[in-house]
């Protein structure tokens, strides 16, 4: 399997190179040169298999040539062994033709774990084979840092530094990160804001000699392997609900467009999907695009579903590449105009192609609270604000009522207890595995908002090696 950049100028790469590279050198994102196909017989044979077995089958063509099949099956099984539900990503029926796919049974209660638990192991495997180590660096407002930390903890070839703003995350968020005491995990509380943290990480990546010195890398949401791991649960849902004979409609609370793009990839591979529904909060750029061909940037406004507080969805470029018939030069021009003018130029017939399959729907914070309340009222289920947006978007926009609606539940309700309590009067409890979170020992360092200070700290652990 070869991978090509959406901007057409970076070299074609193998899977292991794509994994470690992340962003392509021409500024584009990597996608498979051609989609591997799942035949109808392939889909039928998957019925009744476990999530891990389906995962190994669906993903193997993407890594073939880089990882032997047995090793890969091992990595996959190990990645999901720590999920606290036997089905890994269980489907729960909500009403006569609506299902919720629970993607939050991993260590940090959010769907990012599904991809990152595998990504950490893939990094480790490929790096060890090459005799290399990397330093992963990232910034978090509190929400996603723990998923990266859980993905990298105890991996021999990785050191991870996560910067969070000191005293500006919730206690649950901080403790989920700082109670991981593994030697290769370094939590840094920066005396500054989340923006300061992001600027520090950017500055380190822009310092090329430092970047080479410590072999700096990232596990951000544009990494192809994250999309790859997310394709699996769409196939799992599809074969559980009748593929290949019957299609499904999927509804996805969307931020960076990674999760919904994985659904699109599943359909390109042969899974019957009737419609893709994109849920947004008041940051509604994707809804405006899909209803009126208006992809114009506005200010990001904070909401009850912070993981969707995004204006430019980085993974949209992967869909754009296909909408523009895989013409890298045209993607490059389109993205440049988008950056320069704040509005994406899109010819009518291209937009129609997107709007035929994808439907957008947005909810503001009041509607989101009402949604959490209504879903609880009608089904007894407590859902987090992101999931609620996806369910209502699905119910509102599904075109074919006979097509089973599968809504992606991207966070456990206990991750957003205040919103859930406000909407339902019930405060969701942390699951057992996190029940002792407030009693756990924490470890983090407080550092000033200074690139020098952070770099000095990273160098110190780098020269000490993994034995620090
Ligand atoms: C990251 C995240 C999303 C958005 O997913 P994308 O792949 O960025 O579209 C939605 N909900 C939750 C809870 C998330 O953590």
Coordinates of C-alpha atoms and ligand atoms in Angstrom, one line a residue:
X1 CA 0.0 0.0 0.0
X2 CA 1.3 3.4 -1.0
X3 CA 0.2 6.7 0.3
X4 CA -0.1 10.0 -1.6
X5 CA -0.4 13.6 -0.4
X6 CA -3.6 15.6 -1.0
X7 CA -1.4 18.4 -2.4
X8 CA 0.4 16.1 -4.9
X9 CA 3.9 17.3 -4.4
X10 CA 5.3 15.2 -1.4
X11 CA 6.8 11.8 -2.1
X12 CA 4.7 8.7 -2.0
X13 CA 5.3 6.9 1.2
X14 CA 4.8 3.4 2.8
X15 CA 2.7 2.9 5.9
X16 CA 5.5 3.2 8.5
X17 CA 6.7 6.4 6.9
X18 CA 3.2 7.9 6.9
X19 CA 2.7 6.9 10.5
X20 CA 5.9 8.7 11.7
X21 CA 5.6 11.7 9.4
X22 CA 2.1 13.0 10.1
X23 CA 1.7 16.1 7.9
X24 CA 3.2 15.7 4.4
X25 CA 6.1 17.9 3.4
X26 CA 4.0 19.9 0.9
X27 CA 1.5 20.8 3.6
X28 CA -1.0 18.1 2.6
X29 CA -2.4 15.1 4.3
X30 CA -1.6 11.5 3.3
X31 CA -4.4 9.2 1.9
X32 CA -4.1 5.7 0.4
X33 CA -3.3 5.8 -3.3
X34 CA -6.3 3.5 -3.8
X35 CA -8.9 2.3 -1.4
X36 CA -8.6 -1.5 -0.6
X37 CA -11.9 -3.2 -1.3
X38 CA -14.2 -5.2 1.0
X39 CA -16.3 -7.5 -1.1
X40 CA -19.8 -8.6 -0.2
X41 CA -18.4 -12.0 0.8
X42 CA -15.8 -10.3 3.0
X43 CA -18.6 -8.5 4.8
X44 CA -20.7 -11.6 5.2
X45 CA -17.7 -13.5 6.6
X46 CA -17.2 -10.8 9.3
X47 CA -20.6 -11.4 10.8
X48 CA -20.2 -12.8 14.3
X49 CA -16.5 -12.0 14.5
X50 CA -15.2 -10.1 17.5
X51 CA -14.3 -6.4 17.2
X52 CA -10.6 -7.2 17.3
X53 CA -10.9 -9.8 14.5
X54 CA -12.8 -7.4 12.3
X55 CA -10.3 -4.7 13.1
X56 CA -7.3 -6.8 12.1
X57 CA -9.1 -7.8 8.8
X58 CA -10.3 -4.3 7.9
X59 CA -6.9 -2.6 8.6
X60 CA -4.5 -5.2 7.4
X61 CA -4.4 -4.0 3.7
X62 CA -3.3 -0.5 4.9
X63 CA -0.2 -1.8 6.7
X64 CA 0.6 -4.7 4.4
X65 CA 4.3 -4.8 3.5
X66 CA 5.3 -3.0 6.7
X67 CA 3.9 -5.2 9.5
X68 CA 3.5 -9.0 9.3
X69 CA -0.1 -10.2 9.7
X70 CA 0.5 -12.0 13.0
X71 CA 2.3 -9.1 14.6
X72 CA -0.5 -6.8 13.5
X73 CA -3.2 -8.9 14.9
X74 CA -1.3 -8.9 18.2
X75 CA -1.0 -5.2 18.3
X76 CA -4.7 -4.8 17.6
X77 CA -5.7 -7.3 20.3
X78 CA -3.4 -5.6 22.8
X79 CA -4.7 -2.1 22.0
X80 CA -8.3 -3.0 22.8
X81 CA -7.7 -5.4 25.7
X82 CA -8.0 -2.6 28.2
X83 CA -11.5 -1.4 27.0
X84 CA -14.0 -2.1 29.7
X85 CA -16.7 -3.5 27.5
X86 CA -16.5 -7.0 25.9
X87 CA -17.7 -5.7 22.6
X88 CA -15.0 -2.9 22.7
X89 CA -17.4 -0.5 20.8
X90 CA -20.9 -1.8 21.7
X91 CA -24.0 -0.9 19.7
X92 CA -26.9 0.1 22.0
X93 CA -30.4 0.4 20.7
X94 CA -32.1 3.7 21.4
X95 CA -35.5 3.3 19.7
X96 CA -37.0 1.1 17.0
X97 CA -34.5 2.1 14.3
X98 CA -31.8 4.1 16.1
X99 CA -28.5 2.8 17.6
X100 CA -25.8 4.5 19.6
X101 CA -22.3 3.2 19.0
X102 CA -20.4 3.7 22.3
X103 CA -16.9 4.7 21.5
X104 CA -16.0 5.7 25.0
X105 CA -15.0 2.4 26.7
X106 CA -11.3 3.1 26.6
X107 CA -9.1 4.4 29.4
X108 CA -10.0 8.1 29.1
X109 CA -13.7 7.8 28.4
X110 CA -13.6 9.4 24.9
X111 CA -13.6 8.1 21.4
X112 CA -10.0 9.3 20.8
X113 CA -8.9 6.2 22.7
X114 CA -10.1 3.9 19.9
X115 CA -7.5 5.3 17.5
X116 CA -4.8 6.4 20.0
X117 CA -4.5 3.1 21.8
X118 CA -3.5 1.5 18.6
X119 CA -1.4 4.5 17.4
X120 CA 0.9 4.3 20.5
X121 CA 1.5 0.7 19.9
X122 CA 2.2 1.1 16.2
X123 CA 4.7 3.9 16.9
X124 CA 6.5 1.8 19.4
X125 CA 6.6 -1.2 17.0
X126 CA 7.8 0.7 14.0
X127 CA 10.4 2.7 16.0
X128 CA 11.8 -0.3 17.7
X129 CA 12.2 -2.0 14.4
X130 CA 14.2 1.0 13.1
X131 CA 16.2 1.3 16.4
X132 CA 14.8 4.9 17.0
X133 CA 13.1 6.8 19.7
X134 CA 10.8 9.9 19.5
X135 CA 9.7 12.6 21.8
X136 CA 6.0 13.3 21.4
X137 CA 5.0 16.9 22.3
X138 CA 1.5 18.3 22.5
X139 CA -0.6 21.0 24.2
X140 CA -4.0 20.4 25.7
X141 CA -6.8 22.5 27.2
X142 CA -7.4 19.5 29.3
X143 CA -9.7 17.5 27.1
X144 CA -7.5 15.4 24.8
X145 CA -4.2 15.3 26.6
X146 CA -5.1 12.3 28.6
X147 CA -5.9 10.2 25.5
X148 CA -2.4 10.9 24.1
X149 CA -0.8 10.1 27.5
X150 CA -2.7 6.8 27.9
X151 CA -1.7 5.9 24.3
X152 CA 2.1 6.5 25.0
X153 CA 2.5 5.4 28.6
X154 CA 5.1 2.7 29.1
X155 CA 6.0 2.5 25.4
X156 CA 9.7 2.0 25.3
X157 CA 10.5 4.0 22.2
X158 CA 8.5 7.1 23.2
X159 CA 8.8 10.0 25.6
X160 CA 5.7 12.1 25.8
X161 CA 5.5 15.8 27.1
X162 CA 2.0 17.2 27.4
X163 CA 1.7 20.9 28.2
X164 CA -1.5 22.1 30.0
X165 CA -2.3 25.5 31.4
X166 CA -1.6 25.5 35.1
X167 CA -4.8 25.8 37.2
X168 CA -7.0 26.2 34.2
X169 CA -8.1 22.7 33.6
X170 CA -10.8 20.9 35.6
X171 CA -9.6 18.7 38.4
X172 CA -10.9 15.5 36.6
X173 CA -9.1 16.5 33.5
X174 CA -5.8 17.3 35.3
X175 CA -5.9 14.1 37.4
X176 CA -6.6 11.9 34.3
X177 CA -3.2 13.2 33.0
X178 CA -1.1 13.7 36.1
X179 CA -2.0 10.4 37.9
X180 CA -0.2 8.5 35.1
X181 CA 3.1 7.9 36.9
X182 CA 4.9 6.1 34.1
X183 CA 8.6 7.1 33.7
X184 CA 8.1 8.1 30.0
X185 CA 5.2 10.4 30.7
X186 CA 5.9 14.1 31.5
X187 CA 3.1 16.4 32.5
X188 CA 4.1 20.1 32.3
X189 CA 1.8 22.7 33.9
X190 CA 2.6 26.0 32.1
X191 CA 2.2 29.3 33.8
X192 CA 0.0 30.6 31.1
X193 CA -3.1 29.9 29.0
X194 CA -3.9 27.1 26.5
X195 CA -2.9 29.4 23.7
X196 CA 0.5 29.9 25.4
X197 CA 0.8 26.1 25.5
X198 CA 0.0 25.7 21.8
X199 CA 2.5 28.5 20.9
X200 CA 5.2 26.8 22.9
X201 CA 4.7 23.5 21.1
X202 CA 4.6 25.3 17.7
X203 CA 7.8 27.1 18.6
X204 CA 9.5 23.8 19.4
X205 CA 8.4 22.3 16.1
X206 CA 9.6 25.4 14.2
X207 CA 13.1 25.1 15.9
X208 CA 14.4 22.6 13.4
X209 CA 17.7 21.9 15.1
X210 CA 15.9 21.1 18.4
X211 CA 13.3 19.1 16.5
X212 CA 16.1 16.9 15.1
X213 CA 18.0 16.8 18.3
X214 CA 15.2 15.2 20.3
X215 CA 13.4 13.6 17.3
X216 CA 10.2 15.6 18.0
X217 CA 6.9 14.1 16.8
X218 CA 3.1 14.5 17.3
X219 CA 0.1 12.2 17.5
X220 CA -2.4 14.8 16.1
X221 CA -5.6 14.2 14.4
X222 CA -4.3 14.5 10.8
X223 CA -2.3 11.3 11.3
X224 CA -3.5 8.7 8.7
X225 CA -3.3 5.8 11.2
X226 CA -6.0 7.5 13.4
X227 CA -8.4 7.5 10.5
X228 CA -7.5 3.9 9.6
X229 CA -8.4 2.8 13.2
X230 CA -11.7 4.6 13.0
X231 CA -12.9 2.9 9.8
X232 CA -13.2 -0.4 11.8
X233 CA -16.2 0.6 13.9
X234 CA -18.3 1.6 10.9
X235 CA -17.7 -1.8 9.4
X236 CA -18.5 -3.4 12.7
X237 CA -21.8 -1.5 12.9
X238 CA -22.6 -2.2 9.3
X239 CA -22.2 -5.9 9.5
X240 CA -24.0 -6.1 12.8
X241 CA -27.0 -4.3 11.2
X242 CA -27.2 -6.2 8.0
X243 CA -24.4 -5.3 5.5
X244 CA -23.9 -6.0 2.7
X245 CA -27.7 -6.5 2.1
X246 CA -28.7 -3.4 4.0
X247 CA -27.1 0.0 4.4
X248 CA -26.9 2.2 7.4
X249 CA -27.1 6.0 8.0
X250 CA -24.4 7.4 10.3
X251 CA -24.6 10.5 12.4
X252 CA -21.3 11.9 13.8
X253 CA -20.7 14.8 16.1
X254 CA -17.9 16.5 14.1
X255 CA -14.9 18.7 14.9
X256 CA -11.9 18.0 12.8
X257 CA -13.8 15.8 10.4
X258 CA -11.6 12.8 11.2
X259 CA -14.4 10.5 12.5
X260 CA -16.9 11.2 9.7
X261 CA -14.1 10.9 7.1
X262 CA -13.5 7.4 8.4
X263 CA -17.1 6.6 7.7
X264 CA -16.6 7.9 4.2
X265 CA -13.5 5.7 3.8
X266 CA -15.5 2.7 4.9
X267 CA -18.0 3.4 2.2
X268 CA -15.3 3.8 -0.4
X269 CA -14.0 0.4 0.7
X270 CA -17.4 -1.2 0.0
X271 CA -19.5 -0.8 3.1
X272 CA -23.1 0.3 2.2
X273 CA -23.7 3.7 3.9
X274 CA -26.8 5.5 2.8
X275 CA -26.1 9.0 4.3
X276 CA -23.5 10.8 6.4
X277 CA -24.9 13.3 8.9
X278 CA -22.5 15.9 10.3
X279 CA -23.5 17.3 13.7
X280 CA -22.1 20.6 14.9
X281 CA -22.6 23.1 17.7
X282 CA -22.8 26.9 17.1
X283 CA -19.5 26.6 15.3
X284 CA -21.5 25.7 12.2
X285 CA -19.2 26.1 9.3
X286 CA -19.8 22.6 8.0
X287 CA -23.6 22.9 8.2
X288 CA -23.4 26.2 6.2
X289 CA -21.2 24.5 3.7
X290 CA -23.5 21.5 3.2
X291 CA -26.7 23.5 3.0
X292 CA -25.5 26.6 1.1
X293 CA -22.0 26.0 -0.2
X294 CA -20.8 28.6 2.3
X295 CA -17.5 27.4 3.8
X296 CA -16.6 30.7 5.4
X297 CA -14.6 31.1 8.6
X298 CA -15.9 32.9 11.7
X299 CA -14.6 33.3 15.2
X300 CA -14.5 30.1 17.2
X301 CA -17.1 30.4 20.0
X302 CA -16.9 28.2 23.1
X303 CA -19.7 25.7 23.7
X304 CA -20.8 22.9 25.8
X305 CA -19.2 20.5 23.3
X306 CA -15.6 21.8 23.3
X307 CA -14.2 19.1 21.1
X308 CA -16.3 20.5 18.3
X309 CA -15.3 24.2 18.9
X310 CA -13.4 24.3 15.6
X311 CA -13.7 26.5 12.5
X312 CA -11.3 24.9 10.1
X313 CA -11.7 21.1 10.1
X314 CA -8.3 19.8 9.1
X315 CA -9.4 16.4 7.8
X316 CA -11.9 18.0 5.4
X317 CA -9.0 18.3 3.0
X318 CA -9.0 14.6 2.6
X319 CA -12.6 14.7 1.3
X320 CA -11.8 17.8 -0.8
X321 CA -9.1 15.8 -2.5
X322 CA -11.7 13.4 -3.8
X323 CA -14.3 16.1 -4.6
X324 CA -11.6 17.7 -6.8
X325 CA -10.9 14.3 -8.5
X326 CA -7.6 13.8 -6.7
X327 CA -6.0 16.8 -8.3
X328 CA -3.3 17.9 -5.8
X329 CA -2.7 21.2 -7.5
X330 CA -6.3 22.2 -7.3
X331 CA -6.4 21.2 -3.6
X332 CA -3.4 23.4 -3.0
X333 CA -5.0 26.4 -4.7
X334 CA -8.3 25.9 -3.0
X335 CA -6.7 25.7 0.4
X336 CA -4.6 28.8 -0.2
X337 CA -7.6 30.8 -1.3
X338 CA -9.5 29.5 1.8
X339 CA -6.6 30.7 4.1
X340 CA -6.3 34.0 2.3
X341 CA -9.9 35.0 1.9
X342 CA -11.6 33.0 4.7
X343 CA -14.0 31.4 2.2
X344 CA -13.5 28.2 0.3
X345 CA -14.2 28.5 -3.4
X346 CA -16.2 25.5 -4.6
X347 CA -17.8 24.9 -8.0
X348 CA -21.5 24.1 -7.9
X349 CA -21.2 20.5 -9.3
X350 CA -18.5 19.6 -6.8
X351 CA -20.5 20.9 -3.9
X352 CA -23.5 19.0 -5.1
X353 CA -21.5 15.8 -5.0
X354 CA -20.7 16.5 -1.3
X355 CA -24.2 17.6 -0.4
X356 CA -25.8 14.5 -2.0
X357 CA -24.2 12.2 0.6
X358 CA -23.4 14.5 3.5
X359 CA -26.0 16.5 5.5
X360 CA -25.2 19.0 8.2
X361 CA -27.2 20.0 11.3
X362 CA -26.2 22.3 14.2
X363 CA -27.5 22.8 17.7
X364 CA -26.6 25.8 20.0
X365 CA -26.0 25.2 23.7
X366 CA -29.7 25.6 24.7
X367 CA -30.7 23.1 22.1
X368 CA -28.0 20.8 23.2
X369 CA -29.2 20.9 26.8
X370 CA -32.8 20.3 25.7
X371 CA -31.5 17.4 23.6
X372 CA -29.8 15.7 26.5
X373 CA -33.0 16.1 28.5
X374 CA -35.2 14.8 25.7
X375 CA -33.0 11.8 25.0
X376 CA -33.0 10.9 28.7
X377 CA -36.7 11.3 28.8
X378 CA -37.5 9.1 25.8
X379 CA -34.9 6.4 26.3
X380 CA -33.5 6.5 29.8
X381 CA -30.0 7.1 28.5
X382 CA -27.6 9.7 29.8
X383 CA -25.5 11.1 26.9
X384 CA -22.8 13.7 26.8
X385 CA -23.3 17.0 24.9
X386 CA -21.3 15.9 21.8
X387 CA -23.3 12.7 21.5
X388 CA -26.6 14.5 22.0
X389 CA -25.8 16.8 19.1
X390 CA -25.2 13.8 16.9
X391 CA -28.4 12.0 17.9
X392 CA -30.6 15.0 17.3
X393 CA -28.8 15.7 14.0
X394 CA -29.5 12.1 13.0
X395 CA -33.2 12.2 14.0
X396 CA -33.7 15.6 12.2
X397 CA -31.8 14.8 9.0
X398 CA -32.2 11.1 8.2
X399 CA -33.6 10.9 4.7
X400 CA -34.7 7.2 4.7
X401 CA -36.5 6.2 7.9
X402 CA -36.0 2.6 7.0
X403 CA -32.2 2.9 7.0
X404 CA -30.9 2.1 10.5
X405 CA -29.5 5.2 12.1
X406 CA -26.2 4.7 13.9
X407 CA -25.1 7.7 16.1
X408 CA -21.6 7.9 17.3
X409 CA -21.3 8.4 21.1
X410 CA -17.9 10.1 21.4
X411 CA -17.7 10.7 25.1
X412 CA -18.9 9.1 28.3
X413 CA -21.5 11.4 30.1
X414 CA -19.3 11.5 33.2
X415 CA -16.8 13.5 31.2
X416 CA -19.2 16.4 31.0
X417 CA -21.1 16.0 34.3
X418 CA -22.2 19.7 34.7
X419 CA -24.1 19.8 31.4
X420 CA -25.7 16.4 31.9
X421 CA -26.8 17.4 35.5
X422 CA -28.1 20.7 34.3
X423 CA -30.2 19.0 31.6
X424 CA -31.5 16.0 33.5
X425 CA -30.9 16.7 37.3
X426 CA -28.7 13.6 37.4
X427 CA -25.0 13.8 37.9
X428 CA -23.4 10.9 36.0
X429 CA -20.9 8.9 38.1
X430 CA -17.4 8.1 36.9
X431 CA -17.1 4.4 35.9
X432 CA -15.5 2.1 38.4
X433 CA -12.1 2.1 36.7
X434 CA -11.8 5.9 37.6
X435 CA -13.7 5.9 40.8
X436 CA -10.5 6.3 42.9
X437 CA -9.2 9.1 40.6
X438 CA -9.4 11.7 43.4
X439 CA -7.2 9.5 45.7
X440 CA -4.5 8.9 43.2
X441 CA -1.0 10.3 43.5
X442 CA -0.2 13.0 41.0
X443 CA 3.0 14.0 39.3
X444 CA 3.6 17.2 37.2
X445 CA 6.0 20.0 37.0
X446 CA 5.1 23.7 36.9
X447 CA 7.3 25.6 34.3
X448 CA 7.3 29.2 33.2
X449 CA 5.8 30.2 29.8
X450 CA 9.1 30.0 28.1
X451 CA 10.4 27.9 25.2
X452 CA 13.8 27.8 26.7
X453 CA 12.5 26.4 30.0
X454 CA 10.5 23.6 28.2
X455 CA 13.4 22.8 25.8
X456 CA 15.9 22.5 28.7
X457 CA 13.5 20.2 30.5
X458 CA 13.0 18.0 27.4
X459 CA 16.8 17.9 26.7
X460 CA 17.4 16.8 30.3
X461 CA 15.2 13.7 30.0
X462 CA 16.4 13.0 26.5
X463 CA 20.0 12.8 27.6
X464 CA 19.1 10.6 30.5
X465 CA 17.5 8.3 28.0
X466 CA 14.6 6.0 28.8
X467 CA 16.1 5.1 32.2
X468 CA 15.3 8.5 33.7
Ligands
LIG1 C1 -12.5 14.8 19.1 C2 -13.9 14.7 19.5 C3 -14.9 14.9 18.5 C4 -14.7 15.4 17.1 O1 -14.1 14.4 16.3 P1 -13.4 14.7 14.9 O2 -12.8 13.5 14.4 O3 -12.4 15.8 15.2 O4 -14.5 15.2 14.0 C5 -16.3 14.8 18.9 N1 -16.6 14.4 20.2 C6 -15.6 14.2 21.1 C7 -16.0 13.9 22.5 C8 -14.2 14.3 20.8 O5 -13.3 14.1 21.7

